[in-house]
Short mmCIF file of C-alpha atoms and ligand atoms in Angstrom, two decimals:
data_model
loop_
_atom_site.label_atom_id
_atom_site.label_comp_id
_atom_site.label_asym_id
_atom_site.label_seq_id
_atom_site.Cartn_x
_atom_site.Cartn_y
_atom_site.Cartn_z
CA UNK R 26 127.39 53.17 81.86
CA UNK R 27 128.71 55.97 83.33
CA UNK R 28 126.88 59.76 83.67
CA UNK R 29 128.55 60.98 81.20
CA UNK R 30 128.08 58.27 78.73
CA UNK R 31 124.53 58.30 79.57
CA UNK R 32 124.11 61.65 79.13
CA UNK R 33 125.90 61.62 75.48
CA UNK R 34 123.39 58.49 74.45
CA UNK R 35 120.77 60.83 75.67
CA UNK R 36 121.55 63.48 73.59
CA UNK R 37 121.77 61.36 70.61
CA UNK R 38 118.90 59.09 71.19
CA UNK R 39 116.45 62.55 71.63
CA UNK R 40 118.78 64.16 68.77
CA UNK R 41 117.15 60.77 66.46
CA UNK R 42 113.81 61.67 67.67
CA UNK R 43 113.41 64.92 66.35
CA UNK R 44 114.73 63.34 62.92
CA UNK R 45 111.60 60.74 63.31
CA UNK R 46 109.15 63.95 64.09
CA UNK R 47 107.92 62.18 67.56
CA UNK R 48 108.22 63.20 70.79
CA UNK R 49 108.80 61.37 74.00
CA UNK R 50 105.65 62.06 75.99
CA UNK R 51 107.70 63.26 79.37
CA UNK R 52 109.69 65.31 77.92
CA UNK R 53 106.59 67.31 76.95
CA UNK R 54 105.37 69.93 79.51
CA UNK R 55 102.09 70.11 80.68
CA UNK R 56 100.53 67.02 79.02
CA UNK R 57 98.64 66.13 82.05
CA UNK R 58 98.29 69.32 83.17
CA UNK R 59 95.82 68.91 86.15
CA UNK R 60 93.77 72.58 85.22
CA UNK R 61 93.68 74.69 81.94
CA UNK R 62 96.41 77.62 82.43
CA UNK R 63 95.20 80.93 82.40
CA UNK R 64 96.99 81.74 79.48
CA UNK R 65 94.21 84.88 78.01
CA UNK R 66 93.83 88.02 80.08
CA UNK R 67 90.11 89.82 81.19
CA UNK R 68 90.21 92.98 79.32
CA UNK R 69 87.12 95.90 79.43
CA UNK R 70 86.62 98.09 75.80
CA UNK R 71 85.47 101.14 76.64
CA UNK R 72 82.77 103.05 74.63
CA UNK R 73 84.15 106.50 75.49
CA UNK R 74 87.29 105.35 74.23
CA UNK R 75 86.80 102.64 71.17
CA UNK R 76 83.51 104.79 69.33
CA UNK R 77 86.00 107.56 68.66
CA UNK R 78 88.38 105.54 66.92
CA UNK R 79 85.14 103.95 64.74
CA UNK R 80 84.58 107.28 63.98
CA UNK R 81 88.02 107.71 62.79
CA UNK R 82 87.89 104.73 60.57
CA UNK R 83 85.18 106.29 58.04
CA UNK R 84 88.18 108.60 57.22
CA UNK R 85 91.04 105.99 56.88
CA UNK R 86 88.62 103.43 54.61
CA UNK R 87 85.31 103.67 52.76
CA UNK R 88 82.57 101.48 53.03
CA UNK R 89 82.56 99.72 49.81
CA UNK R 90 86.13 100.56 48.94
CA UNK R 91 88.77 99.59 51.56
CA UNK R 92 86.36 97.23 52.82
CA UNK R 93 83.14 95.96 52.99
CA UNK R 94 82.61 96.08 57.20
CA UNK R 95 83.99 98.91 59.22
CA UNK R 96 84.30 96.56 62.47
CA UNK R 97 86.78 97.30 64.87
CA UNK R 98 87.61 93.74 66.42
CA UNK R 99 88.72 93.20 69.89
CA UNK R 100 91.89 91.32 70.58
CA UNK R 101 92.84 90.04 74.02
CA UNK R 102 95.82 91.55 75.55
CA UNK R 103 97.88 87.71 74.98
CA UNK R 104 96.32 86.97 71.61
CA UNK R 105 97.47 88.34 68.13
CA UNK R 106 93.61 87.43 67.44
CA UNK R 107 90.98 87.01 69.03
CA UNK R 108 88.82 87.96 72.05
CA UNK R 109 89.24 84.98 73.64
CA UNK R 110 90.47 81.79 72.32
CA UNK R 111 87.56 80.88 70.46
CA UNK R 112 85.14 84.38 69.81
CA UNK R 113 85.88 87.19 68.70
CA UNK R 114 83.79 90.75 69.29
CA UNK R 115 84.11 94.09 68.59
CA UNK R 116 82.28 97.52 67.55
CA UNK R 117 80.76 98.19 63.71
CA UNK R 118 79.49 100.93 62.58
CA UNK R 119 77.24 101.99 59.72
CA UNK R 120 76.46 105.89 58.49
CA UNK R 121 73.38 106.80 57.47
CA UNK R 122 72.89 105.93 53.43
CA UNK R 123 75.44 103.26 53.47
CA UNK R 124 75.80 99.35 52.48
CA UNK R 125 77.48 96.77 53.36
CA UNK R 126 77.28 93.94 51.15
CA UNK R 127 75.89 90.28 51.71
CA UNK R 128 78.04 87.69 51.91
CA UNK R 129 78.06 84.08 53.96
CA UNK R 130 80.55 82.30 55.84
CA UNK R 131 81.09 79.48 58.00
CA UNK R 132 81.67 81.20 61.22
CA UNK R 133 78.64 82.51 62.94
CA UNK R 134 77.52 85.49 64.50
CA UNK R 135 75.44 87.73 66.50
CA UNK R 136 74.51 91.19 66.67
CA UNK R 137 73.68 93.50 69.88
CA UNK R 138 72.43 96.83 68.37
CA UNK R 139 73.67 99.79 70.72
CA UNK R 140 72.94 102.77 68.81
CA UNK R 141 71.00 104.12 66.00
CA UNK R 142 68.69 101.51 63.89
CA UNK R 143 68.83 99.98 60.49
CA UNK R 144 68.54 96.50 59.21
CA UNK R 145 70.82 93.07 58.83
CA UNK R 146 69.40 91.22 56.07
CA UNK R 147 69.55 87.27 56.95
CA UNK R 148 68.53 84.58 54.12
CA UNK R 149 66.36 86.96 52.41
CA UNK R 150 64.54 88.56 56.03
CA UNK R 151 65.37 92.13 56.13
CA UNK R 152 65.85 92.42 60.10
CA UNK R 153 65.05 95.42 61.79
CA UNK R 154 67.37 96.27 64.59
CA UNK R 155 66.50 98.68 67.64
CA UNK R 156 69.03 99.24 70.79
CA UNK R 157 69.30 96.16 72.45
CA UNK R 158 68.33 93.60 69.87
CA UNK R 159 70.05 90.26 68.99
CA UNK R 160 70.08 89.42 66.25
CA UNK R 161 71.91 86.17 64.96
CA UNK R 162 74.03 85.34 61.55
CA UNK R 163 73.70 81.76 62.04
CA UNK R 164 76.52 79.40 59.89
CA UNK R 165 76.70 79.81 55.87
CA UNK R 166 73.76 82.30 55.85
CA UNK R 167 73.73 85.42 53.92
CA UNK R 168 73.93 88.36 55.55
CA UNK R 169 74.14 92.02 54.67
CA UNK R 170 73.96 95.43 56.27
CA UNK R 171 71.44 98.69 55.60
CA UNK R 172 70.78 102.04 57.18
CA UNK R 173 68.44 103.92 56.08
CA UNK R 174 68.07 106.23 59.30
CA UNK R 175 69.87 109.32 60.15
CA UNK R 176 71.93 108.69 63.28
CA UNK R 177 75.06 106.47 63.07
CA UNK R 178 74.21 102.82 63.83
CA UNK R 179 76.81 101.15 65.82
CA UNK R 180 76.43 97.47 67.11
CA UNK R 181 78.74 94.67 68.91
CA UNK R 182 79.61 91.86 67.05
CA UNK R 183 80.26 88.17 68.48
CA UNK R 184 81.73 85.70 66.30
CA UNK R 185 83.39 82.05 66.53
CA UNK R 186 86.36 82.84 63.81
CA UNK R 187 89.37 81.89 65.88
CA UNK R 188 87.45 78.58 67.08
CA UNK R 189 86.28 77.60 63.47
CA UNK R 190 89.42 78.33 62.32
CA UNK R 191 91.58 76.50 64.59
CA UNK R 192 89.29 73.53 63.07
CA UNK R 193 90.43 74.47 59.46
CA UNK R 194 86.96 74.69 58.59
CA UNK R 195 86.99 78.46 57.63
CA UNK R 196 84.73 79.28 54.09
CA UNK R 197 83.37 82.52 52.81
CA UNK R 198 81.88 83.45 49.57
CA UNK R 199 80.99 86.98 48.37
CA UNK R 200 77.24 87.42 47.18
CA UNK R 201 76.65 87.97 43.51
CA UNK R 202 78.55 91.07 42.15
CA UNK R 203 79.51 92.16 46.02
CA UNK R 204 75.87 93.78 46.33
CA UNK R 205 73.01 93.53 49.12
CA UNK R 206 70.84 89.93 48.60
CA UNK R 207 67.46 90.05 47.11
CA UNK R 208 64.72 90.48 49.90
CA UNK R 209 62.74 86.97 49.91
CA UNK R 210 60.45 87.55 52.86
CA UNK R 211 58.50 90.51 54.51
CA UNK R 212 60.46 92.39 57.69
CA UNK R 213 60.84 90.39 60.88
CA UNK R 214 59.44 87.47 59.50
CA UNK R 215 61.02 84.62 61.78
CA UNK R 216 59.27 86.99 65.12
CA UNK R 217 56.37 87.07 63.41
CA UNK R 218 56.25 83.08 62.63
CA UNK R 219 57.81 82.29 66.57
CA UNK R 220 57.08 85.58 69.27
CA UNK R 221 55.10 84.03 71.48
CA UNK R 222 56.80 80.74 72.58
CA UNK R 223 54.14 78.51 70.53
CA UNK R 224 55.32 77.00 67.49
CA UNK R 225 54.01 76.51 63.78
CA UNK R 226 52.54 72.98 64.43
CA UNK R 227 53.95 70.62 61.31
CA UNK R 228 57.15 72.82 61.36
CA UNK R 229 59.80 71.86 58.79
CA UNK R 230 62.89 73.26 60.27
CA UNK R 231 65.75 71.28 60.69
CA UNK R 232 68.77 73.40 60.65
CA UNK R 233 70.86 73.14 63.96
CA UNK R 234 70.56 77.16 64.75
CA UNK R 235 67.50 78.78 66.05
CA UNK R 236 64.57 79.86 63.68
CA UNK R 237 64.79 83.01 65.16
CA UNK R 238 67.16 85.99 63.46
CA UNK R 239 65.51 88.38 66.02
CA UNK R 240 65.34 87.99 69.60
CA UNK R 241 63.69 92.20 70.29
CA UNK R 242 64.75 94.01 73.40
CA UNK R 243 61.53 95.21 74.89
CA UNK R 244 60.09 91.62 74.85
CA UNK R 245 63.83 90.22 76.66
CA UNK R 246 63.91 92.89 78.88
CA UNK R 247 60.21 92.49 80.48
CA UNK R 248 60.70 88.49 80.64
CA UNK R 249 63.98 89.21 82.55
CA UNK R 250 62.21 91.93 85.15
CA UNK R 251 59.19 89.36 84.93
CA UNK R 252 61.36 86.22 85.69
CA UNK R 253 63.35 88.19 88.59
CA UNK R 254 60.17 89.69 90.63
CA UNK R 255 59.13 85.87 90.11
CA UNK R 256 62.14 84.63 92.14
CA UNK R 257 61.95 87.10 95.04
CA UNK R 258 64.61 89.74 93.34
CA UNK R 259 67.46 87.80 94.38
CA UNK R 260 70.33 90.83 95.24
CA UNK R 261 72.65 88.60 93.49
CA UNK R 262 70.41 88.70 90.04
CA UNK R 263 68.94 86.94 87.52
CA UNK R 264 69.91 85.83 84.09
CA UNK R 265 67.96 84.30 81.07
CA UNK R 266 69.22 82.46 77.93
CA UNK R 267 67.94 82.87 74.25
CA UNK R 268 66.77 79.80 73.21
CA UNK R 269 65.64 78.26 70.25
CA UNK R 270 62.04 78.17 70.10
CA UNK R 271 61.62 74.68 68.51
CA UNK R 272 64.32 72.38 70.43
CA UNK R 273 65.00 74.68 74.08
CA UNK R 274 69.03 74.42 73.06
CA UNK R 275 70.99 77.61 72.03
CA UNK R 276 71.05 80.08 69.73
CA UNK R 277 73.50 78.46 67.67
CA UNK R 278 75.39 75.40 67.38
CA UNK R 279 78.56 76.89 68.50
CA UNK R 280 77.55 80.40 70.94
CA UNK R 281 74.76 80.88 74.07
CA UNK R 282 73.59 84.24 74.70
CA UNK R 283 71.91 85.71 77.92
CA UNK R 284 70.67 88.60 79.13
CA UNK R 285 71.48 89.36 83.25
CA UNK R 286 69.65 91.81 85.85
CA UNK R 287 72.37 93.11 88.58
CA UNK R 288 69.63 94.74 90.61
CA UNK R 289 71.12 98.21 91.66
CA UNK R 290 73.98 97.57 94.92
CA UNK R 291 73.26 93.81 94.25
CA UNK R 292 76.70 91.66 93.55
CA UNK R 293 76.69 88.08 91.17
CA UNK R 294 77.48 84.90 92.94
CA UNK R 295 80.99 84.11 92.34
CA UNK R 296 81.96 81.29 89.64
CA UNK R 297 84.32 80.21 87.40
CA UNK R 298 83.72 78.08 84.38
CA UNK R 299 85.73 76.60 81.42
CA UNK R 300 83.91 78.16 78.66
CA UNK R 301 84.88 81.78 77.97
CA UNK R 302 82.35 84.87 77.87
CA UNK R 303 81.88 88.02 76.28
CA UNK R 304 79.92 90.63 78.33
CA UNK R 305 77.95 94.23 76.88
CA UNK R 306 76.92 96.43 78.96
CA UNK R 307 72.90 97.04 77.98
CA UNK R 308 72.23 99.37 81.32
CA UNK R 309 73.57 101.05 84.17
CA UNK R 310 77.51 100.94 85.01
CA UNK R 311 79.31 98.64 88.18
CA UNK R 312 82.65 96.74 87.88
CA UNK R 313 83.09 93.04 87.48
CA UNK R 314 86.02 91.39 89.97
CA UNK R 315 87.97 89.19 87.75
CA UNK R 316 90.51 86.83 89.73
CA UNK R 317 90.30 89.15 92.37
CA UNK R 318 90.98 92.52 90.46
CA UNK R 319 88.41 95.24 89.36
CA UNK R 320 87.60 95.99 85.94
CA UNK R 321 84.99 98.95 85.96
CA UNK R 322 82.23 99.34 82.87
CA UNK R 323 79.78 101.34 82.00
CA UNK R 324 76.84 101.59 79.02
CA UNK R 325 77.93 100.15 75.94
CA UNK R 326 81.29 98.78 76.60
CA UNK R 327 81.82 95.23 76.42
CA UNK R 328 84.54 93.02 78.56
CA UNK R 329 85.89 89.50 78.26
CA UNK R 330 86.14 86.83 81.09
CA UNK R 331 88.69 84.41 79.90
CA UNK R 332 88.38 80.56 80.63
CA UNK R 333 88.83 79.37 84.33
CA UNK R 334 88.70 82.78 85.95
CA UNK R 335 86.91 83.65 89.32
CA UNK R 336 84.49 86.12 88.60
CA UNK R 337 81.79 88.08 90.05
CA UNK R 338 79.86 91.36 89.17
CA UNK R 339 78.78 94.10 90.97
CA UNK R 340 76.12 96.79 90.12
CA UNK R 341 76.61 100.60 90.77
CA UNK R 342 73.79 103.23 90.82
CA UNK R 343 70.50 102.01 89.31
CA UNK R 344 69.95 98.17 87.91
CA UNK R 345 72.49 97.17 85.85
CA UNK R 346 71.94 94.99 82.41
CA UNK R 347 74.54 92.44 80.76
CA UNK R 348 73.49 90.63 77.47
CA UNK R 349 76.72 88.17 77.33
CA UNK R 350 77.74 85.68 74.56
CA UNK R 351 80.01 82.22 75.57
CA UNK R 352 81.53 79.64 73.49
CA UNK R 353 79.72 76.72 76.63
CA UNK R 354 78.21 75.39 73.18
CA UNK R 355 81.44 73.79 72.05
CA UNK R 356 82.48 72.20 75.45
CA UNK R 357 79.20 70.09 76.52
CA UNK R 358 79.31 67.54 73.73
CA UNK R 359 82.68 66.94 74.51
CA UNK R 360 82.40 66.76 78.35
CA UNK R 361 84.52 69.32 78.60
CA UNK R 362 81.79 71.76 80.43
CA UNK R 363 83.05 72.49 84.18
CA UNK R 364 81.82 75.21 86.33
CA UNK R 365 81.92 76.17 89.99
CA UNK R 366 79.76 78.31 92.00
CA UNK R 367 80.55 79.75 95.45
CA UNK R 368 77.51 81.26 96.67
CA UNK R 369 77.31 84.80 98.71
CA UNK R 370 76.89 83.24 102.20
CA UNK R 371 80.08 80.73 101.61
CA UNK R 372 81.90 83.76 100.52
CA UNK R 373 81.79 85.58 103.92
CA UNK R 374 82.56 82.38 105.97
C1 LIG T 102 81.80 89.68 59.57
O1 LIG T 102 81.41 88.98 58.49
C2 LIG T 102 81.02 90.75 60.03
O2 LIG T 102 79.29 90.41 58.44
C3 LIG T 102 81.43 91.45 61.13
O3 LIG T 102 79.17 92.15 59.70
C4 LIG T 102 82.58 91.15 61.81
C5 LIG T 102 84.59 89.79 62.04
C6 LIG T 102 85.39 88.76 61.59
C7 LIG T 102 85.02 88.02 60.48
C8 LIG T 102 83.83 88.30 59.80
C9 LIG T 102 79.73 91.12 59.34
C10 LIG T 102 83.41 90.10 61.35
C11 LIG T 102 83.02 89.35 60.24
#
């Protein structure tokens, strides 16, 4: 055969394989791609600049009208959705007097109250939610939203919606007649039944999310200070996860959430991992180096570290506070969990 003719059967013979719908496997780039491409950028929301536009919203569409959450989500710079490829966050905010309605839905999600206070209603448990408290929507519960304070509440939201539905497993239902769920159990019930790290012996539980719908500030915040006096204030910090209570394992069956001390001048060991994260800022202000570029942040705004990317953080003035949210949930059944650490001391050499 000559080139030419080879080249013609070529054309024909792929030309029959698109008819077929099948591929030939090296014609198809990156199939054994030898490490993930970095195909999502870091990104920081700022407060000073994203509360405004919140703000802005409650002119543009009523609570209860236009729609039933006035969230602001966050999409990454190379996404048309999506904070990172599998969570999405962003900024909601509720005025004094208003509602938003329960509903329930197979994605899950958390809460990190930043301002103001009023209460998420899970399964019945009207939650009460001060700055700094997580609280979790765990999969197919009901939730809904009250405030009846007087300052604006405003709180992050972290949900799994572009993972769950890239899995076509996407459900929602609206409560009865679109209005808040009937209160079943007394305030803060799940931290009254579980506070104290000893559990109700005989305990029936057997979803796959935490008991929990309340982890409070005040008691994360001391066990972090407690936990990093304990390991000789290390000036690259120390970080905690929320656990479930009965079983040790995250929050929920899909998303981790931590809470990390920066102590004030200190700087984060370096590391890169496959699972994506989500960071708030709780306290103080710093910058986090991201593949080698800065990405400053102060109180309340919230940054993404996409998948595979080097990255470190560094505190400013006074202690700085991170409550972050990752997807790692999704990638350790699968094996698919790889992270690398290079340690302060390696850095310099
Ligand atoms: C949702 O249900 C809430 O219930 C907030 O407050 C943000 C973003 C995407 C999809 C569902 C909420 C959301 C959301």
């Amino acid at each position: 055969m000559t080139e030419t003719d080879r080249a013609t059967r070529a054309a024909a013979y792929f030309g029959k394989l698109r008819d077929a719908h099948v591929a030939a496997l090296w014609t198809i780039p990156g199939t054994l791609a030898t490490e993930p491409t970095l195909d999502e950028v870091p990104y920081v929301w700022h407060a000073d600049e994203i509360f405004p536009l919140l703000f802005e919203a409650v002119e543009i569409a009523d609570l209860g009208e236009e729609t039933d959450r006035r969230a602001l989500n966050a999409s990454n710079p190379n996404r048309v959705f999506g904070t990172s490829h599998n969570l999405v966050a962003g900024y909601q905010l509720v005025l004094p007097g208003e509602t938003a309605p329960a509903h329930r839905h197979t994605p899950s999600a958390i809460r990190l109250l930043l301002q103001g206070s009023g209460h998420t209603t899970v399964d019945g448990e009207p939650v009460l939610m001060k700055r700094g408290d997580l609280v979790l929507t765990p999969p197919n519960t009901w939730h809904d939203h009250r405030h009846n304070g007087d300052v604006p509440m405003i709180w992050l939201d972290g949900l799994d919606v572009p993972f769950v539905r890239g899995q076509h497993a996407q459900f929602a239902e609206e409560y009865e007649n679109g209005e808040l769920q009937k209160l079943t159990k007394t305030e803060d019930a799940s931290v009254h039944r579980y506070f104290a790290g000893l559990n109700p012996v005989d305990e029936a539980w057997t979803a796959q999310h935490s008991p929990l719908n309340k982890y409070p500030y005040d008691v994360a915040r001391v066990a972090l200070d407690t936990f990093h006096d304990a390991e000789g204030a290390p000036v690259t910090g120390s970080t905690l996860e929320y656990v479930n209570p009965l079983t040790g394992g995250h929050v929920i069956p899909t998303l981790a959430s931590y809470l990390t001390l920066i102590p004030e001048g200190g700087r984060s060991v370096r590391e890169r991992h496959t699972p994506s994260k989500v960071y708030c800022v709780l306290e103080g202000s710093g910058y986090s180096l991201i593949e080698g570029k800065r990405y400053d942040w102060a109180e309340n705004d919230f940054f993404v570290v996409p998948s595979w990317h080097w990255y470190e953080h560094v505190a400013g003035s006074g202690d700085a506070v991170l409550f972050s949210l990752s997807d790692l949930p999704i990638y350790e059944p699968f094996g698919l969990l790889r992270r690398q650490i290079v340690e302060p001391a390696q850095d310099n050499a």
